[in-house]
GROMACS .gro file of N, CA and C in nm:
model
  195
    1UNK      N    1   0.082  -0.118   0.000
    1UNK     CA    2   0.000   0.000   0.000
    1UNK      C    3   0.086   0.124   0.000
    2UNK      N    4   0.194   0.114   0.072
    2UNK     CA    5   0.269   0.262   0.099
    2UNK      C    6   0.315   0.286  -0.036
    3UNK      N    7   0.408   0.144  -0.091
    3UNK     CA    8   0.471   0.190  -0.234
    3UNK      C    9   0.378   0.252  -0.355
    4UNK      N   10   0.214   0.163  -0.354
    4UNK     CA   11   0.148   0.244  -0.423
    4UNK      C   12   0.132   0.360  -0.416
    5UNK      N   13   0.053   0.417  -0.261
    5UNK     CA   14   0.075   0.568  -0.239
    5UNK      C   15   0.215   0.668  -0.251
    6UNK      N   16   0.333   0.626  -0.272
    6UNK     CA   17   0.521   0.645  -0.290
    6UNK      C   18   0.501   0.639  -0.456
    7UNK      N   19   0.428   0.580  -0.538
    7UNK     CA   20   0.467   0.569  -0.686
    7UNK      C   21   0.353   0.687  -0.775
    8UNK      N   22   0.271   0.705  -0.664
    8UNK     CA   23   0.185   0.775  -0.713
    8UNK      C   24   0.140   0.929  -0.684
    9UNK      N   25   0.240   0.976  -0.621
    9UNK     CA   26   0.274   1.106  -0.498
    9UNK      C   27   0.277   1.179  -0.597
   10UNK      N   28   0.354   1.194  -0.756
   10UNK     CA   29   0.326   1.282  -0.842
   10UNK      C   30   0.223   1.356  -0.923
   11UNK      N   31   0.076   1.247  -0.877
   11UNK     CA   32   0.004   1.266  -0.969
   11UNK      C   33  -0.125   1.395  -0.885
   12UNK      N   34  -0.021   1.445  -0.742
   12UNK     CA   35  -0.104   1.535  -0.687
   12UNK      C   36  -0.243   1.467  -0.620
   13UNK      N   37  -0.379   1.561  -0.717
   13UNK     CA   38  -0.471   1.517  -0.630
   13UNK      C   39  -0.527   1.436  -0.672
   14UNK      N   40  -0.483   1.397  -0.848
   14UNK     CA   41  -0.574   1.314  -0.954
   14UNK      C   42  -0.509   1.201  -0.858
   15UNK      N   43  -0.588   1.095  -0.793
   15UNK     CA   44  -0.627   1.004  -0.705
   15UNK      C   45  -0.641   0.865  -0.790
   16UNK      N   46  -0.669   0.852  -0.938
   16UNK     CA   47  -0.687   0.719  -1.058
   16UNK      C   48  -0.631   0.631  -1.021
   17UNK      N   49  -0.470   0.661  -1.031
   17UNK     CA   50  -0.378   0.570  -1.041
   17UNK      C   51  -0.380   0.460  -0.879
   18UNK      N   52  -0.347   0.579  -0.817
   18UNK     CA   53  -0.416   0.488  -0.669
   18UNK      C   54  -0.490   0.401  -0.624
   19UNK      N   55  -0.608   0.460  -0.676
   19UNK     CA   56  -0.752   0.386  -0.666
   19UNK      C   57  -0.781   0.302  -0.729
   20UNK      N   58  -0.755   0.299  -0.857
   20UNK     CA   59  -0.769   0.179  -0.920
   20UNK      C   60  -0.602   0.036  -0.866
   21UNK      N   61  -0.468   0.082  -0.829
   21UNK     CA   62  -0.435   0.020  -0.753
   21UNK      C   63  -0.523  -0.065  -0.612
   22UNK      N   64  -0.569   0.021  -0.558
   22UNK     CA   65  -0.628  -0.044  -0.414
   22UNK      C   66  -0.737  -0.138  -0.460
   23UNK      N   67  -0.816  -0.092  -0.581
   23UNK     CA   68  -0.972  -0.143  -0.619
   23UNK      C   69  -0.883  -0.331  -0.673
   24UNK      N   70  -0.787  -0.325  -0.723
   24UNK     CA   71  -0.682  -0.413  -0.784
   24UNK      C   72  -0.698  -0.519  -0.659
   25UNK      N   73  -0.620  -0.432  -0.552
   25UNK     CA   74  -0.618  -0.494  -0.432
   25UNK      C   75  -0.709  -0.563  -0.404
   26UNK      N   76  -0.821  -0.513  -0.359
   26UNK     CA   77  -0.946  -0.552  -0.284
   26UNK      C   78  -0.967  -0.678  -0.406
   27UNK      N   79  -0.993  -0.667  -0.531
   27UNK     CA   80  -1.046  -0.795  -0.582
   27UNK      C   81  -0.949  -0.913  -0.591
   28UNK      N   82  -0.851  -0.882  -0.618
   28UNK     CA   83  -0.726  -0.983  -0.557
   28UNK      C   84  -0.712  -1.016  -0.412
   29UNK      N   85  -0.736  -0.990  -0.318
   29UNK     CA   86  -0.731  -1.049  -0.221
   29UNK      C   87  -0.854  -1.040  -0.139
   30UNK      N   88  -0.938  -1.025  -0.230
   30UNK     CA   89  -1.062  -1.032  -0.117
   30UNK      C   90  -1.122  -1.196  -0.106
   31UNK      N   91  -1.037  -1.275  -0.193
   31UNK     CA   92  -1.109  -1.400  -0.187
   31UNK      C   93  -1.235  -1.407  -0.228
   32UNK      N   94  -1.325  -1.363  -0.332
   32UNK     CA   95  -1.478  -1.384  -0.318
   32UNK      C   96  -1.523  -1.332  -0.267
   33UNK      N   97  -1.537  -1.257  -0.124
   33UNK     CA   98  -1.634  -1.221  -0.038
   33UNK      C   99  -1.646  -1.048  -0.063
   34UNK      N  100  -1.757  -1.043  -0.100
   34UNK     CA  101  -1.774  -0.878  -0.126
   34UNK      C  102  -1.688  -0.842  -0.027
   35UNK      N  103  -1.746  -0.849   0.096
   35UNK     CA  104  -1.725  -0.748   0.201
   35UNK      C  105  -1.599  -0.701   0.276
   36UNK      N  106  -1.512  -0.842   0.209
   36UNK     CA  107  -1.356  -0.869   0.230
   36UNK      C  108  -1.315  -0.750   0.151
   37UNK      N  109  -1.325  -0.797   0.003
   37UNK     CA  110  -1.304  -0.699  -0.078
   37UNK      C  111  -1.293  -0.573  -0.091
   38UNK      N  112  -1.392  -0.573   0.005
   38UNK     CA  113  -1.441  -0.362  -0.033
   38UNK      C  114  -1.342  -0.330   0.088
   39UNK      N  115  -1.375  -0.397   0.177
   39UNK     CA  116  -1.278  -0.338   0.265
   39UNK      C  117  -1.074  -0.386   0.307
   40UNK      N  118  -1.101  -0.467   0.199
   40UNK     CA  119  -0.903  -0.461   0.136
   40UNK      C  120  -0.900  -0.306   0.075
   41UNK      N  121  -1.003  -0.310  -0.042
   41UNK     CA  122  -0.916  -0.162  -0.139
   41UNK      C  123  -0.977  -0.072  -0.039
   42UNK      N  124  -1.065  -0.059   0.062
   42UNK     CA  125  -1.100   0.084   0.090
   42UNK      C  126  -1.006   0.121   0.246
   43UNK      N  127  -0.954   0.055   0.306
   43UNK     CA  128  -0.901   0.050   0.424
   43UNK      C  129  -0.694   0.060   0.374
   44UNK      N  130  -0.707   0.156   0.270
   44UNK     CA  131  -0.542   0.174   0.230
   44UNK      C  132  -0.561   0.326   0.294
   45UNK      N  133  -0.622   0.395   0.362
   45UNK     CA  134  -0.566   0.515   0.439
   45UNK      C  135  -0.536   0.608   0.355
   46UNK      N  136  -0.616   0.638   0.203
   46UNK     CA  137  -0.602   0.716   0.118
   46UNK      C  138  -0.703   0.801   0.104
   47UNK      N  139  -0.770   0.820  -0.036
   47UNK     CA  140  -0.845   0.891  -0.089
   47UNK      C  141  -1.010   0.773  -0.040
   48UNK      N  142  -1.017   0.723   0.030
   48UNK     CA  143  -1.146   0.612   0.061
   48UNK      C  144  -1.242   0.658  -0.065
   49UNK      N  145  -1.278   0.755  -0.061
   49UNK     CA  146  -1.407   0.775  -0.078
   49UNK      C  147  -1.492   0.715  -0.262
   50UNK      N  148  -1.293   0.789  -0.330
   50UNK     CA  149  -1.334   0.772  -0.424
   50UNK      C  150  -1.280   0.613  -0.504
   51UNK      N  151  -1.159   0.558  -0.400
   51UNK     CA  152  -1.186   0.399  -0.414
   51UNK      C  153  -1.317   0.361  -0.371
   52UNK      N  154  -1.363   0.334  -0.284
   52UNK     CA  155  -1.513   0.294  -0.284
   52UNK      C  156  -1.601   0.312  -0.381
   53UNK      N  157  -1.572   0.421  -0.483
   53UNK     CA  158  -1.688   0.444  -0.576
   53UNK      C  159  -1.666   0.357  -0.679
   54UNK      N  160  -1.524   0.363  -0.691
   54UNK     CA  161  -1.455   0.280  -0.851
   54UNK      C  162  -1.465   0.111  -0.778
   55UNK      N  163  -1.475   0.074  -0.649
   55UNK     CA  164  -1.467  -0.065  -0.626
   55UNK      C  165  -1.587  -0.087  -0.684
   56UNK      N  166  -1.709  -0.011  -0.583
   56UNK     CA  167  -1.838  -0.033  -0.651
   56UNK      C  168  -1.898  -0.065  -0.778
   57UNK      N  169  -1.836   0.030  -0.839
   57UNK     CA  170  -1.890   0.067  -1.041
   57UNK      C  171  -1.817  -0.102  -1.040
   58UNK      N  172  -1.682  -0.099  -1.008
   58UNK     CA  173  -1.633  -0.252  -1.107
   58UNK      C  174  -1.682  -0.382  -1.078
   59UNK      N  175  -1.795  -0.345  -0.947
   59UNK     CA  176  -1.848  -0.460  -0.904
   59UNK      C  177  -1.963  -0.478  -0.986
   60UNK      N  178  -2.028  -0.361  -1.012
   60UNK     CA  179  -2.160  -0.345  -1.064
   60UNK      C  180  -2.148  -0.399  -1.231
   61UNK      N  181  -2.009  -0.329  -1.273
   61UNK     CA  182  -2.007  -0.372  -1.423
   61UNK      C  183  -1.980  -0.556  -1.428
   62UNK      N  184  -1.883  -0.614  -1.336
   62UNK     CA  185  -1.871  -0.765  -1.330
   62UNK      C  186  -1.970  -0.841  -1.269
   63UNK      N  187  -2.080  -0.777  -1.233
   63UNK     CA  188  -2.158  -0.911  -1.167
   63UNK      C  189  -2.273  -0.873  -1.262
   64UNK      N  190  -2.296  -0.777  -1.348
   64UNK     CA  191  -2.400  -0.715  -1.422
   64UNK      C  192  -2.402  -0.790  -1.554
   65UNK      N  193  -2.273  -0.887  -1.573
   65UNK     CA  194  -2.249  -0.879  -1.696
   65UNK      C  195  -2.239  -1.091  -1.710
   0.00000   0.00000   0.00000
């Protein structure tokens, strides 16, 4: 988590690169379980708010589909 937030310190406030890192996270190690999941990528001590939104949408587009 730190190196993501360390690789991504340039990009200011645009938050993307991050978030979609952590959202990475959460579905890789959440094992299956939503709730694991959401709270792997949202519990990196970053921008929460707007990982939570992009975990969401990519949940909505993969289970929608």
């Amino acid at each position: 988590m730190k190196a993501v937030v360390k690789a991504t310190r340039r990009t200011g406030w645009f938050n993307a690169p991050s978030n979609s890192s952590f959202v990475a996270m959460g579905l890789l190690y959440g094992e299956v379980d939503f709730g694991k999941a959401m709270c792997t990528a949202v519990n990196r001590e970053d921008d929460t708010g707007c990982t939570r939104a992009t975990f969401g949408a990519t949940m909505g587009i993969v289970t929608s589909s």
